[in-house]
């Protein structure tokens, strides 16, 4: 998802250039604006999906580390906790 988002992000300047060039030339910009809007929606969707997937991974790693630490602390002798 991140690679697709980055690839779509690279298209922004080209589409904006096309819109500006058409505005300067007095041509219709509706098609270029429509493409830009669709592109922005795609970027937002893929960015959301990437954050959702990465967020799940991040929480899973944090839970695993917390459980490993807790199990280790439980295996220590009681004298360790008293000092």
mmCIF file of N, CA, C and O in Angstrom:
data_model
loop_
_atom_site.group_PDB
_atom_site.id
_atom_site.type_symbol
_atom_site.label_atom_id
_atom_site.label_comp_id
_atom_site.label_asym_id
_atom_site.label_seq_id
_atom_site.Cartn_x
_atom_site.Cartn_y
_atom_site.Cartn_z
ATOM 1 N N UNK A 1 0.824 -1.200 0.000
ATOM 2 C CA UNK A 1 0.000 0.000 0.000
ATOM 3 C C UNK A 1 0.872 1.269 0.000
ATOM 4 O O UNK A 1 0.524 2.248 -0.647
ATOM 5 N N UNK A 2 1.963 1.211 0.738
ATOM 6 C CA UNK A 2 2.821 2.388 0.808
ATOM 7 C C UNK A 2 3.476 2.679 -0.530
ATOM 8 O O UNK A 2 3.587 3.841 -0.934
ATOM 9 N N UNK A 3 3.895 1.637 -1.237
ATOM 10 C CA UNK A 3 4.513 1.847 -2.548
ATOM 11 C C UNK A 3 3.518 2.442 -3.542
ATOM 12 O O UNK A 3 3.867 3.324 -4.332
ATOM 13 N N UNK A 4 2.293 1.973 -3.499
ATOM 14 C CA UNK A 4 1.263 2.524 -4.389
ATOM 15 C C UNK A 4 0.990 3.974 -4.033
ATOM 16 O O UNK A 4 0.866 4.832 -4.912
ATOM 17 N N UNK A 5 0.908 4.272 -2.738
ATOM 18 C CA UNK A 5 0.679 5.647 -2.294
ATOM 19 C C UNK A 5 1.799 6.561 -2.755
ATOM 20 O O UNK A 5 1.554 7.659 -3.262
ATOM 21 N N UNK A 6 3.032 6.114 -2.604
ATOM 22 C CA UNK A 6 4.169 6.926 -3.041
ATOM 23 C C UNK A 6 4.177 7.129 -4.550
ATOM 24 O O UNK A 6 4.488 8.215 -5.040
ATOM 25 N N UNK A 7 3.825 6.079 -5.284
ATOM 26 C CA UNK A 7 3.770 6.212 -6.736
ATOM 27 C C UNK A 7 2.686 7.205 -7.159
ATOM 28 O O UNK A 7 2.895 8.031 -8.058
ATOM 29 N N UNK A 8 1.548 7.141 -6.506
ATOM 30 C CA UNK A 8 0.466 8.080 -6.827
ATOM 31 C C UNK A 8 0.827 9.503 -6.412
ATOM 32 O O UNK A 8 0.429 10.467 -7.070
ATOM 33 N N UNK A 9 1.581 9.631 -5.323
ATOM 34 C CA UNK A 9 2.013 10.965 -4.882
ATOM 35 C C UNK A 9 2.930 11.628 -5.906
ATOM 36 O O UNK A 9 2.968 12.852 -6.004
ATOM 37 N N UNK A 10 3.656 10.823 -6.668
ATOM 38 C CA UNK A 10 4.552 11.395 -7.674
ATOM 39 C C UNK A 10 3.788 11.947 -8.881
ATOM 40 O O UNK A 10 4.343 12.707 -9.670
ATOM 41 N N UNK A 11 2.522 11.580 -9.005
ATOM 42 C CA UNK A 11 1.731 12.065 -10.135
ATOM 43 C C UNK A 11 1.135 13.452 -9.895
ATOM 44 O O UNK A 11 0.727 14.125 -10.838
ATOM 45 N N UNK A 12 1.062 13.882 -8.643
ATOM 46 C CA UNK A 12 0.479 15.199 -8.328
ATOM 47 C C UNK A 12 1.080 16.340 -9.143
ATOM 48 O O UNK A 12 0.335 17.111 -9.762
ATOM 49 N N UNK A 13 2.401 16.487 -9.137
ATOM 50 C CA UNK A 13 2.972 17.628 -9.869
ATOM 51 C C UNK A 13 2.665 17.600 -11.357
ATOM 52 O O UNK A 13 2.423 18.657 -11.960
ATOM 53 N N UNK A 14 2.650 16.417 -11.964
ATOM 54 C CA UNK A 14 2.367 16.347 -13.397
ATOM 55 C C UNK A 14 0.935 16.769 -13.709
ATOM 56 O O UNK A 14 0.688 17.484 -14.681
ATOM 57 N N UNK A 15 0.007 16.346 -12.879
ATOM 58 C CA UNK A 15 -1.393 16.719 -13.120
ATOM 59 C C UNK A 15 -1.602 18.205 -12.850
ATOM 60 O O UNK A 15 -2.306 18.887 -13.597
ATOM 61 N N UNK A 16 -0.987 18.717 -11.786
ATOM 62 C CA UNK A 16 -1.098 20.149 -11.513
ATOM 63 C C UNK A 16 -0.482 20.980 -12.634
ATOM 64 O O UNK A 16 -1.012 22.030 -13.003
ATOM 65 N N UNK A 17 0.619 20.508 -13.211
ATOM 66 C CA UNK A 17 1.233 21.196 -14.350
ATOM 67 C C UNK A 17 0.262 21.238 -15.526
ATOM 68 O O UNK A 17 0.094 22.273 -16.169
ATOM 69 N N UNK A 18 -0.397 20.113 -15.774
ATOM 70 C CA UNK A 18 -1.363 20.050 -16.865
ATOM 71 C C UNK A 18 -2.523 21.015 -16.624
ATOM 72 O O UNK A 18 -2.956 21.719 -17.547
ATOM 73 N N UNK A 19 -3.011 21.078 -15.408
ATOM 74 C CA UNK A 19 -4.117 21.986 -15.077
ATOM 75 C C UNK A 19 -3.691 23.429 -15.292
ATOM 76 O O UNK A 19 -4.416 24.231 -15.906
ATOM 77 N N UNK A 20 -2.517 23.778 -14.795
ATOM 78 C CA UNK A 20 -2.042 25.157 -14.940
ATOM 79 C C UNK A 20 -1.805 25.501 -16.408
ATOM 80 O O UNK A 20 -2.187 26.591 -16.871
ATOM 81 N N UNK A 21 -1.192 24.580 -17.156
ATOM 82 C CA UNK A 21 -0.959 24.828 -18.581
ATOM 83 C C UNK A 21 -2.271 25.035 -19.337
ATOM 84 O O UNK A 21 -2.372 25.908 -20.202
ATOM 85 N N UNK A 22 -3.271 24.240 -19.022
ATOM 86 C CA UNK A 22 -4.560 24.393 -19.696
ATOM 87 C C UNK A 22 -5.260 25.694 -19.295
ATOM 88 O O UNK A 22 -5.933 26.311 -20.108
ATOM 89 N N UNK A 23 -5.106 26.089 -18.036
ATOM 90 C CA UNK A 23 -5.705 27.355 -17.599
ATOM 91 C C UNK A 23 -5.065 28.526 -18.336
ATOM 92 O O UNK A 23 -5.751 29.444 -18.789
ATOM 93 N N UNK A 24 -3.745 28.500 -18.466
ATOM 94 C CA UNK A 24 -3.025 29.571 -19.155
ATOM 95 C C UNK A 24 -3.411 29.614 -20.631
ATOM 96 O O UNK A 24 -3.590 30.695 -21.209
ATOM 97 N N UNK A 25 -3.600 28.446 -21.232
ATOM 98 C CA UNK A 25 -3.945 28.381 -22.651
ATOM 99 C C UNK A 25 -5.437 28.625 -22.889
ATOM 100 O O UNK A 25 -5.864 28.712 -24.034
ATOM 101 N N UNK A 26 -6.217 28.712 -21.827
ATOM 102 C CA UNK A 26 -7.648 28.954 -21.975
ATOM 103 C C UNK A 26 -8.424 27.709 -22.367
ATOM 104 O O UNK A 26 -9.535 27.801 -22.876
ATOM 105 N N UNK A 27 -7.871 26.539 -22.131
ATOM 106 C CA UNK A 27 -8.534 25.283 -22.480
ATOM 107 C C UNK A 27 -9.366 24.773 -21.305
ATOM 108 O O UNK A 27 -9.297 25.284 -20.193
ATOM 109 N N UNK A 28 -10.138 23.735 -21.588
ATOM 110 C CA UNK A 28 -10.979 23.112 -20.569
ATOM 111 C C UNK A 28 -10.104 22.362 -19.555
ATOM 112 O O UNK A 28 -9.234 21.578 -19.933
ATOM 113 N N UNK A 29 -10.355 22.608 -18.273
ATOM 114 C CA UNK A 29 -9.570 21.959 -17.221
ATOM 115 C C UNK A 29 -10.383 20.935 -16.443
ATOM 116 O O UNK A 29 -9.881 20.320 -15.519
ATOM 117 N N UNK A 30 -11.635 20.738 -16.839
ATOM 118 C CA UNK A 30 -12.514 19.845 -16.093
ATOM 119 C C UNK A 30 -11.983 18.408 -16.058
ATOM 120 O O UNK A 30 -11.996 17.751 -15.020
ATOM 121 N N UNK A 31 -11.477 17.910 -17.173
ATOM 122 C CA UNK A 31 -10.951 16.537 -17.222
ATOM 123 C C UNK A 31 -9.741 16.395 -16.307
ATOM 124 O O UNK A 31 -9.649 15.431 -15.535
ATOM 125 N N UNK A 32 -8.825 17.344 -16.364
ATOM 126 C CA UNK A 32 -7.628 17.279 -15.517
ATOM 127 C C UNK A 32 -7.996 17.399 -14.042
ATOM 128 O O UNK A 32 -7.417 16.705 -13.196
ATOM 129 N N UNK A 33 -8.971 18.240 -13.718
ATOM 130 C CA UNK A 33 -9.412 18.365 -12.331
ATOM 131 C C UNK A 33 -10.076 17.078 -11.851
ATOM 132 O O UNK A 33 -9.900 16.677 -10.698
ATOM 133 N N UNK A 34 -10.829 16.438 -12.742
ATOM 134 C CA UNK A 34 -11.471 15.173 -12.384
ATOM 135 C C UNK A 34 -10.425 14.099 -12.110
ATOM 136 O O UNK A 34 -10.534 13.345 -11.136
ATOM 137 N N UNK A 35 -9.417 14.026 -12.955
ATOM 138 C CA UNK A 35 -8.338 13.056 -12.744
ATOM 139 C C UNK A 35 -7.610 13.351 -11.432
ATOM 140 O O UNK A 35 -7.287 12.438 -10.660
ATOM 141 N N UNK A 36 -7.381 14.624 -11.163
ATOM 142 C CA UNK A 36 -6.701 15.007 -9.926
ATOM 143 C C UNK A 36 -7.539 14.604 -8.713
ATOM 144 O O UNK A 36 -7.003 14.083 -7.723
ATOM 145 N N UNK A 37 -8.853 14.809 -8.778
ATOM 146 C CA UNK A 37 -9.735 14.449 -7.672
ATOM 147 C C UNK A 37 -9.727 12.931 -7.441
ATOM 148 O O UNK A 37 -9.626 12.473 -6.301
ATOM 149 N N UNK A 38 -9.816 12.161 -8.517
ATOM 150 C CA UNK A 38 -9.778 10.705 -8.394
ATOM 151 C C UNK A 38 -8.432 10.264 -7.818
ATOM 152 O O UNK A 38 -8.375 9.386 -6.952
ATOM 153 N N UNK A 39 -7.362 10.872 -8.271
ATOM 154 C CA UNK A 39 -6.033 10.554 -7.756
ATOM 155 C C UNK A 39 -5.948 10.838 -6.257
ATOM 156 O O UNK A 39 -5.412 10.028 -5.493
ATOM 157 N N UNK A 40 -6.480 11.956 -5.830
ATOM 158 C CA UNK A 40 -6.447 12.308 -4.405
ATOM 159 C C UNK A 40 -7.251 11.293 -3.582
ATOM 160 O O UNK A 40 -6.847 10.918 -2.483
ATOM 161 N N UNK A 41 -8.375 10.845 -4.114
ATOM 162 C CA UNK A 41 -9.174 9.832 -3.417
ATOM 163 C C UNK A 41 -8.415 8.509 -3.318
ATOM 164 O O UNK A 41 -8.452 7.841 -2.279
ATOM 165 N N UNK A 42 -7.748 8.117 -4.389
ATOM 166 C CA UNK A 42 -6.953 6.890 -4.366
ATOM 167 C C UNK A 42 -5.809 6.979 -3.361
ATOM 168 O O UNK A 42 -5.554 6.038 -2.600
ATOM 169 N N UNK A 43 -5.130 8.105 -3.340
ATOM 170 C CA UNK A 43 -4.031 8.298 -2.390
ATOM 171 C C UNK A 43 -4.561 8.214 -0.963
ATOM 172 O O UNK A 43 -3.964 7.545 -0.108
ATOM 173 N N UNK A 44 -5.686 8.865 -0.707
ATOM 174 C CA UNK A 44 -6.263 8.834 0.643
ATOM 175 C C UNK A 44 -6.644 7.405 1.033
ATOM 176 O O UNK A 44 -6.407 6.973 2.168
ATOM 177 N N UNK A 45 -7.232 6.662 0.115
ATOM 178 C CA UNK A 45 -7.625 5.283 0.411
ATOM 179 C C UNK A 45 -6.438 4.375 0.689
ATOM 180 O O UNK A 45 -6.445 3.613 1.659
ATOM 181 N N UNK A 46 -5.417 4.457 -0.147
ATOM 182 C CA UNK A 46 -4.242 3.621 0.076
ATOM 183 C C UNK A 46 -3.480 4.049 1.328
ATOM 184 O O UNK A 46 -2.927 3.205 2.033
ATOM 185 N N UNK A 47 -3.446 5.335 1.607
ATOM 186 C CA UNK A 47 -2.768 5.805 2.825
ATOM 187 C C UNK A 47 -3.509 5.302 4.069
ATOM 188 O O UNK A 47 -2.900 4.892 5.057
ATOM 189 N N UNK A 48 -4.838 5.326 4.022
ATOM 190 C CA UNK A 48 -5.632 4.822 5.137
ATOM 191 C C UNK A 48 -5.373 3.332 5.340
ATOM 192 O O UNK A 48 -5.193 2.866 6.466
ATOM 193 N N UNK A 49 -5.360 2.572 4.242
ATOM 194 C CA UNK A 49 -5.129 1.129 4.333
ATOM 195 C C UNK A 49 -3.741 0.840 4.897
ATOM 196 O O UNK A 49 -3.573 -0.060 5.735
ATOM 197 N N UNK A 50 -2.731 1.605 4.453
ATOM 198 C CA UNK A 50 -1.383 1.392 4.958
ATOM 199 C C UNK A 50 -1.311 1.666 6.456
ATOM 200 O O UNK A 50 -0.717 0.897 7.219
ATOM 201 N N UNK A 51 -1.926 2.743 6.885
ATOM 202 C CA UNK A 51 -1.896 3.071 8.320
ATOM 203 C C UNK A 51 -2.645 2.035 9.139
ATOM 204 O O UNK A 51 -2.246 1.705 10.258
ATOM 205 N N UNK A 52 -3.734 1.521 8.594
ATOM 206 C CA UNK A 52 -4.484 0.485 9.298
ATOM 207 C C UNK A 52 -3.638 -0.772 9.453
ATOM 208 O O UNK A 52 -3.536 -1.342 10.548
ATOM 209 N N UNK A 53 -3.003 -1.212 8.376
ATOM 210 C CA UNK A 53 -2.167 -2.407 8.438
ATOM 211 C C UNK A 53 -0.949 -2.197 9.325
ATOM 212 O O UNK A 53 -0.587 -3.060 10.125
ATOM 213 N N UNK A 54 -0.300 -1.048 9.201
ATOM 214 C CA UNK A 54 0.883 -0.774 10.011
ATOM 215 C C UNK A 54 0.511 -0.626 11.479
ATOM 216 O O UNK A 54 1.259 -1.056 12.360
ATOM 217 N N UNK A 55 -0.630 -0.036 11.757
ATOM 218 C CA UNK A 55 -1.077 0.122 13.138
ATOM 219 C C UNK A 55 -1.303 -1.211 13.817
ATOM 220 O O UNK A 55 -0.941 -1.408 14.982
ATOM 221 N N UNK A 56 -1.894 -2.151 13.090
ATOM 222 C CA UNK A 56 -2.100 -3.486 13.653
ATOM 223 C C UNK A 56 -0.763 -4.164 13.951
ATOM 224 O O UNK A 56 -0.595 -4.782 15.005
ATOM 225 N N UNK A 57 0.157 -4.052 13.041
ATOM 226 C CA UNK A 57 1.479 -4.648 13.245
ATOM 227 C C UNK A 57 2.168 -4.019 14.447
ATOM 228 O O UNK A 57 2.758 -4.715 15.279
ATOM 229 N N UNK A 58 2.084 -2.711 14.567
ATOM 230 C CA UNK A 58 2.717 -2.000 15.671
ATOM 231 C C UNK A 58 2.149 -2.463 17.016
ATOM 232 O O UNK A 58 2.902 -2.721 17.953
ATOM 233 N N UNK A 59 0.835 -2.587 17.102
ATOM 234 C CA UNK A 59 0.218 -3.029 18.356
ATOM 235 C C UNK A 59 0.567 -4.484 18.665
ATOM 236 O O UNK A 59 0.773 -4.836 19.833
ATOM 237 N N UNK A 60 0.644 -5.316 17.643
ATOM 238 C CA UNK A 60 1.001 -6.715 17.857
ATOM 239 C C UNK A 60 2.426 -6.841 18.387
ATOM 240 O O UNK A 60 2.691 -7.619 19.305
ATOM 241 N N UNK A 61 3.347 -6.075 17.835
ATOM 242 C CA UNK A 61 4.741 -6.106 18.298
ATOM 243 C C UNK A 61 4.822 -5.611 19.740
ATOM 244 O O UNK A 61 5.512 -6.207 20.580
ATOM 245 N N UNK A 62 4.112 -4.537 20.062
ATOM 246 C CA UNK A 62 4.130 -4.014 21.434
ATOM 247 C C UNK A 62 3.547 -5.024 22.410
ATOM 248 O O UNK A 62 4.093 -5.220 23.507
ATOM 249 N N UNK A 63 2.466 -5.694 22.038
ATOM 250 C CA UNK A 63 1.882 -6.718 22.911
ATOM 251 C C UNK A 63 2.848 -7.880 23.121
ATOM 252 O O UNK A 63 2.992 -8.375 24.247
ATOM 253 N N UNK A 64 3.497 -8.316 22.058
ATOM 254 C CA UNK A 64 4.452 -9.420 22.183
ATOM 255 C C UNK A 64 5.611 -9.055 23.101
ATOM 256 O O UNK A 64 6.001 -9.847 23.963
ATOM 257 N N UNK A 65 6.151 -7.864 22.934
ATOM 258 C CA UNK A 65 7.267 -7.438 23.799
ATOM 259 C C UNK A 65 6.822 -7.324 25.255
ATOM 260 O O UNK A 65 7.554 -7.724 26.174
ATOM 261 N N UNK A 66 5.639 -6.794 25.472
ATOM 262 C CA UNK A 66 5.119 -6.666 26.837
ATOM 263 C C UNK A 66 4.939 -8.037 27.476
ATOM 264 O O UNK A 66 5.284 -8.243 28.649
ATOM 265 N N UNK A 67 4.413 -8.988 26.732
ATOM 266 C CA UNK A 67 4.210 -10.342 27.269
ATOM 267 C C UNK A 67 5.529 -11.045 27.550
ATOM 268 O O UNK A 67 5.663 -11.749 28.556
ATOM 269 N N UNK A 68 6.508 -10.860 26.679
ATOM 270 C CA UNK A 68 7.833 -11.459 26.910
ATOM 271 C C UNK A 68 8.455 -10.896 28.187
ATOM 272 O O UNK A 68 8.993 -11.641 29.023
ATOM 273 N N UNK A 69 8.375 -9.585 28.368
ATOM 274 C CA UNK A 69 8.928 -8.957 29.570
ATOM 275 C C UNK A 69 8.194 -9.434 30.821
ATOM 276 O O UNK A 69 8.820 -9.742 31.844
ATOM 277 N N UNK A 70 6.872 -9.521 30.747
ATOM 278 C CA UNK A 70 6.091 -9.956 31.907
ATOM 279 C C UNK A 70 6.435 -11.399 32.290
ATOM 280 O O UNK A 70 6.617 -11.704 33.472
ATOM 281 N N UNK A 71 6.529 -12.286 31.288
ATOM 282 C CA UNK A 71 6.902 -13.672 31.576
ATOM 283 C C UNK A 71 8.300 -13.759 32.198
ATOM 284 O O UNK A 71 8.538 -14.536 33.115
ATOM 285 N N UNK A 72 9.203 -12.933 31.719
ATOM 286 C CA UNK A 72 10.561 -12.930 32.281
ATOM 287 C C UNK A 72 10.536 -12.451 33.729
ATOM 288 O O UNK A 72 11.210 -13.040 34.591
ATOM 289 N N UNK A 73 9.778 -11.402 34.010
ATOM 290 C CA UNK A 73 9.700 -10.902 35.383
ATOM 291 C C UNK A 73 9.069 -11.923 36.323
ATOM 292 O O UNK A 73 9.437 -12.015 37.499
ATOM 293 N N UNK A 74 8.129 -12.704 35.819
ATOM 294 C CA UNK A 74 7.510 -13.732 36.655
ATOM 295 C C UNK A 74 8.473 -14.870 36.973
ATOM 296 O O UNK A 74 8.344 -15.530 38.014
ATOM 297 N N UNK A 75 9.438 -15.115 36.124
ATOM 298 C CA UNK A 75 10.387 -16.201 36.345
ATOM 299 C C UNK A 75 11.530 -15.816 37.285
ATOM 300 O O UNK A 75 12.246 -16.682 37.771
ATOM 301 N N UNK A 76 11.683 -14.534 37.563
ATOM 302 C CA UNK A 76 12.748 -14.102 38.467
ATOM 303 C C UNK A 76 12.411 -14.492 39.890
ATOM 304 O O UNK A 76 11.247 -14.553 40.278
ATOM 305 N N UNK A 77 13.416 -14.761 40.702
ATOM 306 C CA UNK A 77 13.145 -15.142 42.107
ATOM 307 C C UNK A 77 12.572 -13.952 42.886
ATOM 308 O O UNK A 77 12.814 -12.780 42.550
ATOM 309 N N UNK A 78 11.834 -14.225 43.940
ATOM 310 C CA UNK A 78 11.251 -13.135 44.748
ATOM 311 C C UNK A 78 12.288 -12.202 45.352
ATOM 312 O O UNK A 78 12.025 -11.016 45.551
ATOM 313 N N UNK A 79 13.483 -12.700 45.585
ATOM 314 C CA UNK A 79 14.515 -11.827 46.154
ATOM 315 C C UNK A 79 14.909 -10.716 45.173
ATOM 316 O O UNK A 79 15.320 -9.634 45.605
ATOM 317 N N UNK A 80 14.779 -10.978 43.900
ATOM 318 C CA UNK A 80 15.084 -9.944 42.907
ATOM 319 C C UNK A 80 14.153 -8.738 43.054
ATOM 320 O O UNK A 80 14.577 -7.593 42.954
ATOM 321 N N UNK A 81 12.889 -9.003 43.332
ATOM 322 C CA UNK A 81 11.905 -7.935 43.435
ATOM 323 C C UNK A 81 11.985 -7.187 44.765
ATOM 324 O O UNK A 81 11.430 -6.087 44.876
ATOM 325 N N UNK A 82 12.644 -7.755 45.733
ATOM 326 C CA UNK A 82 12.726 -7.117 47.045
ATOM 327 C C UNK A 82 13.879 -6.116 47.107
ATOM 328 O O UNK A 82 13.918 -5.294 48.012
ATOM 329 N N UNK A 83 14.813 -6.190 46.216
ATOM 330 C CA UNK A 83 15.963 -5.293 46.292
ATOM 331 C C UNK A 83 15.747 -4.065 45.463
ATOM 332 O O UNK A 83 14.927 -3.916 44.650
#
